[in-house]
XYZ file of C-alpha atoms in Angstrom:
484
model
C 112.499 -8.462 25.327
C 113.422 -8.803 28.817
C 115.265 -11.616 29.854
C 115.688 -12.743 33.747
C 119.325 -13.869 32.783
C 120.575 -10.417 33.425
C 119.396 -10.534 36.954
C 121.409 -13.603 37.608
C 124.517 -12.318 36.198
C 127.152 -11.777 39.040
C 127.809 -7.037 38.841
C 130.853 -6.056 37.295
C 132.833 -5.040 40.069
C 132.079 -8.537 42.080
C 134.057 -9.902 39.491
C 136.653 -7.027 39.286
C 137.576 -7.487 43.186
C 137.102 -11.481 42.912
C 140.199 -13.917 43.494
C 142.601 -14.013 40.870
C 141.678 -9.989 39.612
C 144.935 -9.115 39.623
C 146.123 -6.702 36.642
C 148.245 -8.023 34.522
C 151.888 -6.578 34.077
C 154.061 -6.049 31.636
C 156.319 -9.083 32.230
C 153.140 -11.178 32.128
C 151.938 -9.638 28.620
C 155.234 -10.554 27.041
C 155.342 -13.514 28.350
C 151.815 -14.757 27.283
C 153.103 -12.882 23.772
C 156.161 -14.923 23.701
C 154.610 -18.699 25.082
C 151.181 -18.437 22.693
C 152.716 -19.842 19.557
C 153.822 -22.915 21.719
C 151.062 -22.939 23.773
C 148.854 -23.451 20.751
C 151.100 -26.092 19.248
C 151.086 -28.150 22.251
C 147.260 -27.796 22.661
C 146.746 -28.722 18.862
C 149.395 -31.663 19.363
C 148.145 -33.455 22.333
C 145.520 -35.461 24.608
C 144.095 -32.605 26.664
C 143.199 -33.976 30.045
C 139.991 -31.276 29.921
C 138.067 -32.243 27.651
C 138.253 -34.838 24.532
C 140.944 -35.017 21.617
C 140.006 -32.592 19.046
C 143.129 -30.955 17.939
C 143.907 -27.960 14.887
C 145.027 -30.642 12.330
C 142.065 -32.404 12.807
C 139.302 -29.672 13.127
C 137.388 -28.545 10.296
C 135.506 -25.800 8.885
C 135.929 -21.830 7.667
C 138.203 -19.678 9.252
C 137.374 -17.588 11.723
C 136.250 -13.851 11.335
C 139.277 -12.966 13.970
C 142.287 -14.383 14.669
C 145.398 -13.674 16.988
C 148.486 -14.740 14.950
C 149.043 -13.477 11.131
C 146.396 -16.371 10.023
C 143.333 -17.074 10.901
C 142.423 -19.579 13.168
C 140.255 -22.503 12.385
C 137.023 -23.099 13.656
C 136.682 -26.950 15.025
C 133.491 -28.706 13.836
C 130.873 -29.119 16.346
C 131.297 -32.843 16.133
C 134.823 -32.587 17.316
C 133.893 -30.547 20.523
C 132.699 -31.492 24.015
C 128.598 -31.653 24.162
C 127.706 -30.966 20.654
C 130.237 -33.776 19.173
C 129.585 -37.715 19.938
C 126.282 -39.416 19.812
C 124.538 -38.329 23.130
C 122.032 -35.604 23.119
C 123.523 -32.763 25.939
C 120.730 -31.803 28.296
C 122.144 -28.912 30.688
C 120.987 -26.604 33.660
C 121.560 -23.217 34.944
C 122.036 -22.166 38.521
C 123.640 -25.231 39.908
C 123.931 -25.939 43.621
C 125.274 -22.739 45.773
C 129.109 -23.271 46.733
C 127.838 -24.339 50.335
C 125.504 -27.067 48.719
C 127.948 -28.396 46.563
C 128.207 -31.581 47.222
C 129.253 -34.734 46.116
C 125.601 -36.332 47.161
C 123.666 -33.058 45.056
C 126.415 -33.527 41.963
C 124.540 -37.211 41.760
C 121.382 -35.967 42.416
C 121.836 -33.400 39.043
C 123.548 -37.152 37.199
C 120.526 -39.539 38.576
C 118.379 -36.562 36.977
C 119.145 -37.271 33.777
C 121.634 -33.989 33.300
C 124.607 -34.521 30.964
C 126.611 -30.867 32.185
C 126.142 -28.188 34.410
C 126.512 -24.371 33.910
C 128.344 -22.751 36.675
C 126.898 -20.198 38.705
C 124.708 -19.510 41.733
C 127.743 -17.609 43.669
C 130.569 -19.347 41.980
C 132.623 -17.208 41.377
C 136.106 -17.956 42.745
C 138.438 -20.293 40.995
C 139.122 -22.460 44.225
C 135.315 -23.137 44.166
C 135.328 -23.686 40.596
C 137.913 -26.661 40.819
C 136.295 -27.933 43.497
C 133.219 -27.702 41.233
C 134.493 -29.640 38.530
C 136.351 -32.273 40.964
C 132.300 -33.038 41.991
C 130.718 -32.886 38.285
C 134.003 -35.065 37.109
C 133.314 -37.742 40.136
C 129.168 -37.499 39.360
C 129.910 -37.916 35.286
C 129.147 -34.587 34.322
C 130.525 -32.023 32.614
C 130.968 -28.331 33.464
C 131.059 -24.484 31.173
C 132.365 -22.337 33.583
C 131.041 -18.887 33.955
C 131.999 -16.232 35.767
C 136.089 -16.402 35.947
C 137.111 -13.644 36.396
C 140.232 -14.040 33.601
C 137.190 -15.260 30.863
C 134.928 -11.864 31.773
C 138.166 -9.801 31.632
C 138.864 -10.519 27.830
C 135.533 -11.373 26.666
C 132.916 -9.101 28.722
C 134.247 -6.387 30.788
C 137.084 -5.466 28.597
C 136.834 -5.192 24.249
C 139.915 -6.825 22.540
C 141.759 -4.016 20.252
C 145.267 -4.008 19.020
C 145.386 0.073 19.707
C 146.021 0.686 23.406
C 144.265 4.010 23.949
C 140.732 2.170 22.670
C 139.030 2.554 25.609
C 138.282 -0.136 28.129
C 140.208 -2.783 26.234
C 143.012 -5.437 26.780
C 145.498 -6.192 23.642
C 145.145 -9.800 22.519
C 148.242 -10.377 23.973
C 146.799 -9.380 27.361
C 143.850 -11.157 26.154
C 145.699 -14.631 25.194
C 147.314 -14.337 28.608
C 144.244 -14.292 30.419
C 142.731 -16.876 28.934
C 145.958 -19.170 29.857
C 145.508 -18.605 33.098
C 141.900 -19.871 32.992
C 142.578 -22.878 30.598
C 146.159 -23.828 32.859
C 143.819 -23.415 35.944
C 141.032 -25.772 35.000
C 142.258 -27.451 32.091
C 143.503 -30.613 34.003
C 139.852 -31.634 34.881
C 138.727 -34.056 32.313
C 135.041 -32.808 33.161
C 135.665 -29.030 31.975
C 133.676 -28.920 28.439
C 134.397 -25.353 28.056
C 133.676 -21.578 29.252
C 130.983 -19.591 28.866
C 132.163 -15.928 27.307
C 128.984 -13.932 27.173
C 125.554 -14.638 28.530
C 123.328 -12.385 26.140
C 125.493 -9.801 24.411
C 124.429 -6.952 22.235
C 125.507 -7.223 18.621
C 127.959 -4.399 19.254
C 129.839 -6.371 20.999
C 130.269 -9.009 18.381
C 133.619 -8.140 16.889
C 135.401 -8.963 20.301
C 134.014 -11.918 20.997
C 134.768 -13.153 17.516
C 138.324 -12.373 18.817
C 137.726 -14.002 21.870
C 136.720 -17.516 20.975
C 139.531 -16.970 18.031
C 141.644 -17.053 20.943
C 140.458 -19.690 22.870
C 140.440 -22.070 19.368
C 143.961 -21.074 19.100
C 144.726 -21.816 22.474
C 142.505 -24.754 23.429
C 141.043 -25.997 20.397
C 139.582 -29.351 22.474
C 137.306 -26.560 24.578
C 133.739 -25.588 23.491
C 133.375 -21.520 23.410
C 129.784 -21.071 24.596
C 127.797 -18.228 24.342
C 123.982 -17.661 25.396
C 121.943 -14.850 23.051
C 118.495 -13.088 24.680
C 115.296 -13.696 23.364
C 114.569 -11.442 20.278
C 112.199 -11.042 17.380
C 115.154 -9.438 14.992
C 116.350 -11.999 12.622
C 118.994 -10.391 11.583
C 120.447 -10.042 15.471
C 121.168 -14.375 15.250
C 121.991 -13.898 11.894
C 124.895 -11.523 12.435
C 126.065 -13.520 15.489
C 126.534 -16.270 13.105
C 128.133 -14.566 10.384
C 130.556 -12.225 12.871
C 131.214 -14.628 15.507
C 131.435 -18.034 13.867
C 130.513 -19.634 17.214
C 130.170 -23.475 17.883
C 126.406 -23.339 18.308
C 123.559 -21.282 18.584
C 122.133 -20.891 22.100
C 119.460 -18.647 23.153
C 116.742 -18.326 25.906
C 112.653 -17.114 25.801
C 110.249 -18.836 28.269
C 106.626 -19.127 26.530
C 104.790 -19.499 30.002
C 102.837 -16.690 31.008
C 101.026 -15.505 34.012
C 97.332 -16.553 33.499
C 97.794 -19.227 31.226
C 98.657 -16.889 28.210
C 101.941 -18.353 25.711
C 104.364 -15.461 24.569
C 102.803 -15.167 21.181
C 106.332 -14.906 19.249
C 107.582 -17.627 20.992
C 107.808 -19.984 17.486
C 108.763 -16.878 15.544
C 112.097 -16.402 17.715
C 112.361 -20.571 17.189
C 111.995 -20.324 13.267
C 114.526 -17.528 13.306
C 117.316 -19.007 15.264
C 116.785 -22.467 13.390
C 117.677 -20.550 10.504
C 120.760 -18.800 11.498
C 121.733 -22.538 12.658
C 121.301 -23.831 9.267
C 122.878 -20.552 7.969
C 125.849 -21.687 9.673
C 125.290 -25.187 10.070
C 125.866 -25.181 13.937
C 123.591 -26.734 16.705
C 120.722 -25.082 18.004
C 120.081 -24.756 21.753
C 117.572 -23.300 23.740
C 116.957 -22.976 27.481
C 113.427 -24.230 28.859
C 111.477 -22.214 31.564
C 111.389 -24.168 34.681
C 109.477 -22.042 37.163
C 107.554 -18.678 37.893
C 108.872 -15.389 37.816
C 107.769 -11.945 36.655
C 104.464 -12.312 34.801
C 105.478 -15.800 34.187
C 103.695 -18.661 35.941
C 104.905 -22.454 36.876
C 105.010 -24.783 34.627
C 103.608 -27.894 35.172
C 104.929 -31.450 34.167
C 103.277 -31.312 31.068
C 104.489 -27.958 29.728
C 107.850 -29.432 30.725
C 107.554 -31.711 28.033
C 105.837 -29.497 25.855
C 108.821 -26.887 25.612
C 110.999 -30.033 25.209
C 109.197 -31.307 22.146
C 108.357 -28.026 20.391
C 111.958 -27.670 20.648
C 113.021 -30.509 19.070
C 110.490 -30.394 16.272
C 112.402 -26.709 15.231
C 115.569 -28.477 15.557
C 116.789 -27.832 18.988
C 120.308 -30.211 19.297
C 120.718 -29.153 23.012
C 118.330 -28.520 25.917
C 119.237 -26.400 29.263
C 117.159 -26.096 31.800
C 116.701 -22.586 33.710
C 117.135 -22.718 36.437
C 117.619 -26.221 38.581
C 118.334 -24.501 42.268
C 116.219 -22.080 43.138
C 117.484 -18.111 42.927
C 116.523 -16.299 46.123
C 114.214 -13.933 46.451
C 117.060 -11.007 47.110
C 117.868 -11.736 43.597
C 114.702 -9.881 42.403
C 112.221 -11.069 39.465
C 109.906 -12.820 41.612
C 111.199 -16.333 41.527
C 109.245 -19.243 42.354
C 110.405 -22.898 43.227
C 112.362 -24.625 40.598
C 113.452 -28.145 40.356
C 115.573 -27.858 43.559
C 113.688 -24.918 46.279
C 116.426 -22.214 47.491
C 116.453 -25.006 50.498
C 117.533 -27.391 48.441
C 114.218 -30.007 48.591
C 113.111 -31.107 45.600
C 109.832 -29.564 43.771
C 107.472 -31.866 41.582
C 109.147 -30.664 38.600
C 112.476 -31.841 39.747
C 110.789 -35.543 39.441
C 109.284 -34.489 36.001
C 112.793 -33.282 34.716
C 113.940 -36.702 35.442
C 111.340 -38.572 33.785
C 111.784 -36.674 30.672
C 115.217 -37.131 30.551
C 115.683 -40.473 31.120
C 112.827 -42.026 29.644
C 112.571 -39.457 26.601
C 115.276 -36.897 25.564
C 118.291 -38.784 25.804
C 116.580 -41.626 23.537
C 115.132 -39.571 21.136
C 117.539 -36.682 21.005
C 119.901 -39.524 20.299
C 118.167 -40.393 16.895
C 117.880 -36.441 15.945
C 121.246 -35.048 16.865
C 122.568 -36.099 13.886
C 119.596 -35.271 11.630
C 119.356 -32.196 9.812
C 115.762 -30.053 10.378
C 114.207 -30.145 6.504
C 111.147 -27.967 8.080
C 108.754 -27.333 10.906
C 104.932 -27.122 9.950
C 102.063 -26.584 12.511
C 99.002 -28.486 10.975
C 95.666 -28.587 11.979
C 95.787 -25.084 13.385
C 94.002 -21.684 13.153
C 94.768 -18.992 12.876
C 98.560 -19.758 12.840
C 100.737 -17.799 15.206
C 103.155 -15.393 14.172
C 106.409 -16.654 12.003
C 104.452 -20.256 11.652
C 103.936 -22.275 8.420
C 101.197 -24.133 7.564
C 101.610 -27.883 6.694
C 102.111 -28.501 3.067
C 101.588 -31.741 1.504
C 105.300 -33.730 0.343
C 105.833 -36.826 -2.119
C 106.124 -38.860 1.319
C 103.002 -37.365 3.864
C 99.858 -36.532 1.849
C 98.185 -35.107 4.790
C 97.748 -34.487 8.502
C 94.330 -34.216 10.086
C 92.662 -33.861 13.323
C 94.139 -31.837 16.120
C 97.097 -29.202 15.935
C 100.622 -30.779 16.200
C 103.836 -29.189 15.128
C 105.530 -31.449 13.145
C 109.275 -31.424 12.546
C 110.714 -33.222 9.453
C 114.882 -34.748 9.467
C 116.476 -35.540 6.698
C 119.886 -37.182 7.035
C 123.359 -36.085 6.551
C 123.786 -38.610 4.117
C 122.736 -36.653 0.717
C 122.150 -40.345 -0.889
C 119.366 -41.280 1.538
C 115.615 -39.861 0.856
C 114.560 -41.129 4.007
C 112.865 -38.688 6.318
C 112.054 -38.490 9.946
C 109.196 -36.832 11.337
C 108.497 -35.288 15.221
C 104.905 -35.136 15.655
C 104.835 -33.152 18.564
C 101.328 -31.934 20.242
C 100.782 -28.225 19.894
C 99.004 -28.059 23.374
C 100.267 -28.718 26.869
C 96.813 -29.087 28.199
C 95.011 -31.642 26.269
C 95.226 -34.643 24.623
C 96.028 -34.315 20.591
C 94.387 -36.879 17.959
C 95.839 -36.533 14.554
C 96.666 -38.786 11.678
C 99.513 -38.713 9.573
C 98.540 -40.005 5.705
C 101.563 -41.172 3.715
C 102.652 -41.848 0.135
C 101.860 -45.263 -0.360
C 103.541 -45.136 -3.888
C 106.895 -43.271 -2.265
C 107.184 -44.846 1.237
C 108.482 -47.961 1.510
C 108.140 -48.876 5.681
C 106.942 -46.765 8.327
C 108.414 -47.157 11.828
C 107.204 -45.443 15.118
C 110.319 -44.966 17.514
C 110.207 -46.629 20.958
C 112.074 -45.297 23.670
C 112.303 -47.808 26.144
C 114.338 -50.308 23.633
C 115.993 -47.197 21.308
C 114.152 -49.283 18.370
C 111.585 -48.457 15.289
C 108.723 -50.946 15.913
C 107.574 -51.271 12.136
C 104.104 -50.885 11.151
C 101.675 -51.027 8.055
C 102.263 -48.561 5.443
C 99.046 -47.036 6.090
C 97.256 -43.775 7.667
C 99.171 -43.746 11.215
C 97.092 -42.720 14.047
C 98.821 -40.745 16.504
C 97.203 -40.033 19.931
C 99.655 -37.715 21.485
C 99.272 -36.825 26.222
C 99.678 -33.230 26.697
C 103.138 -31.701 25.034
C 104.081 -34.542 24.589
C 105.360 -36.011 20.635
C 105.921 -39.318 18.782
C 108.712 -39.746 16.386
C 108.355 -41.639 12.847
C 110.647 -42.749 10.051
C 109.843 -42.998 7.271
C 111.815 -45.035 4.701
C 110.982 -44.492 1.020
C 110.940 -47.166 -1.788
């Protein structure tokens, strides 16, 4: 499926004659050789300015599929890292402000949004700009993944990591290792850089070297998030293997639903059931990006398919939601795009308002509550016929039914293998109308019922009864329920 991703991407030889694309020599090979042992040691042993205090000794997990010393290296638990650890729910954009708009004014703008981190791009591409990037996000309270650096694309995109020289078009990991200190030494003292993003939608071929590549960067700068962005596909076993080859930190992938004349991409929940799988295959975070304006044969969202992307998301499990894009691409760029949250002349769109609404009032609150929840299921109820990779709701020992309109619902169990509570995100399967449904519980199993309130982060408890839920377009209600 084509994504519009690609057309965003900055060309291969942009990059190649960028600042900083100098080839690496000799000397600096065997020096990066000689300094990577102690370079990991003092990255595993101390307080990196960058980003948080995850070291080796304290990360957990399986070992990586790659590694650049004679052991593997280990792969950090999500909760250690920058945007997928802690209790906040990361909401993220593409396409930031252009280096001209960069300001400290539009950094707060993106913050008073509700945005927790930004994704670098939109002409950044040169490492002065990047700094000066993160000195703005790290003012505002945001965090940045920088993509684009010319050192990152060199060992993770542009060149494949192979310990035979003649392979063609690759660096050694030593080269590799050395490139990658130059990024991390560069933009490591900036307490707001999360992390770097390696690949925006790779093939599976190229797998294998980006296993290598974030083996690198664990070893290296094991307090740093390795990010990488899959395309939209309808081939399990495409996540699957990115899971299983990789061992990356989360699971992030994009598909925008909206169509040109009203029509939904009708394998827009199967690609969701798929990659919530491979998540729980590898028990990593799912994140997805949500379509923010028109391009080709896709049409503008309004305010309440906004929300309705947001909530379908977080009823399949989505721990992460990025926006694409928040500035405006020009039209030069190709694909047709239409206004964003920010135009290309940098005034604010409607949806730029709705964005913040949904963040502030919403996502962070009730991401908060499901971050740390594991997804049980996802069920659409009420609705035929159901669309490709859906499953139908099935009665449980806790809900005994669910009638009246469609919702998807989304049930959490916790971490905790003790508790048989469950949570449940009733979310409303259309973003044009208003949903009636009610959910009909267990009296004999569930002990309290509580509906989640946003405004005071509280359950407001209610009789253990048939709960009516009336739900505005996309938009969901979350329940707990607590058993007896």
């Amino acid at each position: 499926m084509q994504s519009p991703h690609q057309t965003l991407g900055m060309s291969r030889r942009a990059l190649l004659l960028g600042a900083g694309a100098t080839a690496l020599t000799a000397g600096a090979v065997s020096a990066a050789s000689a300094t990577t042992a102690s370079a990991s040691t003092a990255s595993a042993s101390t307080t990196s300015a960058s980003a948080g205090s995850a070291s080796a000794g304290s990360a957990s997990g399986a070992a990586a599929g790659g590694s650049i010393g004679s052991a593997a290296v280990a792969v950090p638990s999500p909760d250690t890292l920058p945007l997928t650890g802690g209790a906040d729910f990361p909401i993220g954009l593409f396409w930031p402000p252009h280096p001209y708009a960069s300001t400290a004014e539009r950094f707060g703008e993106i913050k008073n949004a509700g945005f927790d981190f930004v994704i670098s791009g939109n002409y950044a591409g040169d490492g002065n700009i990047f700094q000066y990037q993160l000195g703005l996000a790290r003012d505002a309270g945001l965090k940045m993944l920088i993509s684009d650096d010319i050192q990152i694309r060199n060992m993770s995109r542009w060149f494949s990591i192979s310990d035979t020289p003649s392979d063609f078009l690759s660096v050694t990991p030593a080269e590799a290792s050395a490139l990658y200190i130059r990024a991390r030494d560069a933009y490591g003292p900036f307490s707001s850089l999360a992390g770097f993003n390696f690949y925006d939608e790779p093939g599976a071929g190229w797998f294998a070297t980006l296993a290598k590549a974030l083996s690198i960067s664990r070893e290296l700068a094991p307090q740093l998030l390795p990010y990488i962005n899959l395309f939209p596909s309808d081939d399990a076993s495409y996540y699957r293997s990115f899971v299983d080859v990789v061992k990356p930190s989360l699971i992030s992938f994009d598909r925008y639903p909206l169509l040109s004349e009203g029509r939904e991409d009708a394998n827009y929940f199967h690609n969701w059931a798929i990659v919530r799988d491979a998540a729980l295959h590898g028990d990593i975070p799912p994140w997805v990006f949500i379509q923010t304006l028109a391009y080709n044969n896709h049409r503008e969202p309004t305010a309440a398919e906004l929300l309705w992307q947001v909530n379908i998301s977080l009823a399949y499990g989505a721990k992460g939601i990025q926006y694409f894009t928040y500035w405006t691409p020009e039209a030069a760029r190709g694909e047709g795009f239409g206004p964003a949250l920010i135009t290309v002349d940098g005034e604010r769109t409607s949806r730029y308002y709705a964005a913040k609404q949904i963040n502030t009032t919403w996502l962070h609150q009730v991401g908060r509550e499901l971050k740390p929840l594991v997804s049980e299921t996802v069920e659409h109820a009420n609705e035929t016929p159901l669309p490709n990779g859906t499953v139908g709701f099935t009665p449980t020992n806790l809900v005994s039914g669910i009638t009246g309109d469609a919702v998807v619902v989304g049930t959490f169990r916790s971490r905790d293998a003790a508790s048989s509570d469950r949570w449940l995100l009733v979310a409303n399967r259309s973003h044009s109308a208003r949903a009636r449904a009610v959910v009909s519980v267990n009296e004999q199993t569930v002990g309290s019922i509580g509906t989640f309130q946003p405004a005071r982060q509280k359950y407001t408890p209610q009789r253990v009864a048939p709960v009516p839920i009336s739900l505005a377009p996309g938009a969901a209600t979350l329940l707990k329920l607590t058993t007896e």
